Amino acid sequence: IRDLIEIKRHYGTNYLMSLEKILGSTINKSDLYRLAFGVYIEESNFEKRPLSRMKKDLLKELGII
């Protein structure tokens, strides 16, 4: 949880847009979130990473997604 808050504080909401701009069309949204935050955003993949549902909810609450 602390890591997600630190990402928000240090990088702001433009973090994802910057990564997407750098990587261009080589990455889709799902992989972008996994790379940036270590979380799957599709509910069908939540079982692949511990606490994915909670992290996704926190990212929503922080206004990142």
Tab-separated table of C-alpha atoms in Angstrom:
chain	number	residue	atom	x	y	z
A	1	ILE	CA	0.000	0.000	0.000
A	2	ARG	CA	2.792	2.348	0.924
A	3	ASP	CA	4.496	1.726	-2.429
A	4	LEU	CA	1.375	2.714	-4.338
A	5	ILE	CA	1.011	5.897	-2.297
A	6	GLU	CA	4.685	6.737	-2.889
A	7	ILE	CA	4.276	6.232	-6.635
A	8	LYS	CA	1.313	8.608	-6.604
A	9	ARG	CA	3.218	11.171	-4.534
A	10	HIS	CA	6.463	11.071	-6.515
A	11	TYR	CA	5.165	10.617	-10.017
A	12	GLY	CA	1.641	11.997	-9.931
A	13	THR	CA	-1.112	10.828	-12.208
A	14	ASN	CA	0.997	11.450	-15.302
A	15	TYR	CA	3.165	8.420	-14.511
A	16	LEU	CA	1.170	6.028	-16.682
A	17	MET	CA	0.902	8.492	-19.535
A	18	SER	CA	4.671	8.991	-19.497
A	19	LEU	CA	5.335	5.249	-19.543
A	20	GLU	CA	2.827	4.780	-22.336
A	21	LYS	CA	4.469	7.533	-24.364
A	22	ILE	CA	7.930	6.020	-23.904
A	23	LEU	CA	6.836	2.483	-24.735
A	24	GLY	CA	4.428	3.494	-27.483
A	25	SER	CA	2.347	0.839	-29.134
A	26	THR	CA	4.602	-1.964	-27.883
A	27	ILE	CA	2.539	-2.356	-24.701
A	28	ASN	CA	-1.173	-2.675	-23.977
A	29	LYS	CA	-2.992	-1.136	-20.990
A	30	SER	CA	-3.059	-4.374	-19.033
A	31	ASP	CA	0.685	-4.901	-19.336
A	32	LEU	CA	1.313	-1.238	-18.590
A	33	TYR	CA	-0.485	-1.480	-15.229
A	34	ARG	CA	1.309	-4.721	-14.427
A	35	LEU	CA	4.676	-3.125	-15.225
A	36	ALA	CA	4.001	0.100	-13.340
A	37	PHE	CA	2.198	-1.203	-10.280
A	38	GLY	CA	2.641	-4.965	-10.193
A	39	VAL	CA	-1.084	-5.537	-10.426
A	40	TYR	CA	-3.454	-7.174	-12.862
A	41	ILE	CA	-6.439	-4.983	-13.662
A	42	GLU	CA	-8.653	-7.696	-15.123
A	43	GLU	CA	-10.627	-9.603	-12.525
A	44	SER	CA	-10.053	-12.832	-14.429
A	45	ASN	CA	-6.323	-12.516	-13.661
A	46	PHE	CA	-6.512	-11.534	-9.984
A	47	GLU	CA	-5.460	-15.020	-8.870
A	48	LYS	CA	-2.123	-14.647	-10.701
A	49	ARG	CA	-0.798	-12.028	-8.276
A	50	PRO	CA	-1.434	-11.754	-4.559
A	51	LEU	CA	-3.564	-8.807	-3.477
A	52	SER	CA	-4.361	-7.687	-7.040
A	53	ARG	CA	-7.965	-6.843	-6.197
A	54	MET	CA	-6.951	-4.748	-3.195
A	55	LYS	CA	-4.215	-2.950	-5.150
A	56	LYS	CA	-6.591	-2.186	-8.007
A	57	ASP	CA	-9.110	-0.755	-5.523
A	58	LEU	CA	-6.371	1.383	-3.956
A	59	LEU	CA	-5.238	2.655	-7.364
A	60	LYS	CA	-8.836	3.676	-8.064
A	61	GLU	CA	-9.137	5.366	-4.686
A	62	LEU	CA	-5.874	7.253	-5.263
A	63	GLY	CA	-7.168	8.431	-8.640
A	64	ILE	CA	-4.458	6.672	-10.603
A	65	ILE	CA	-6.859	4.521	-12.608
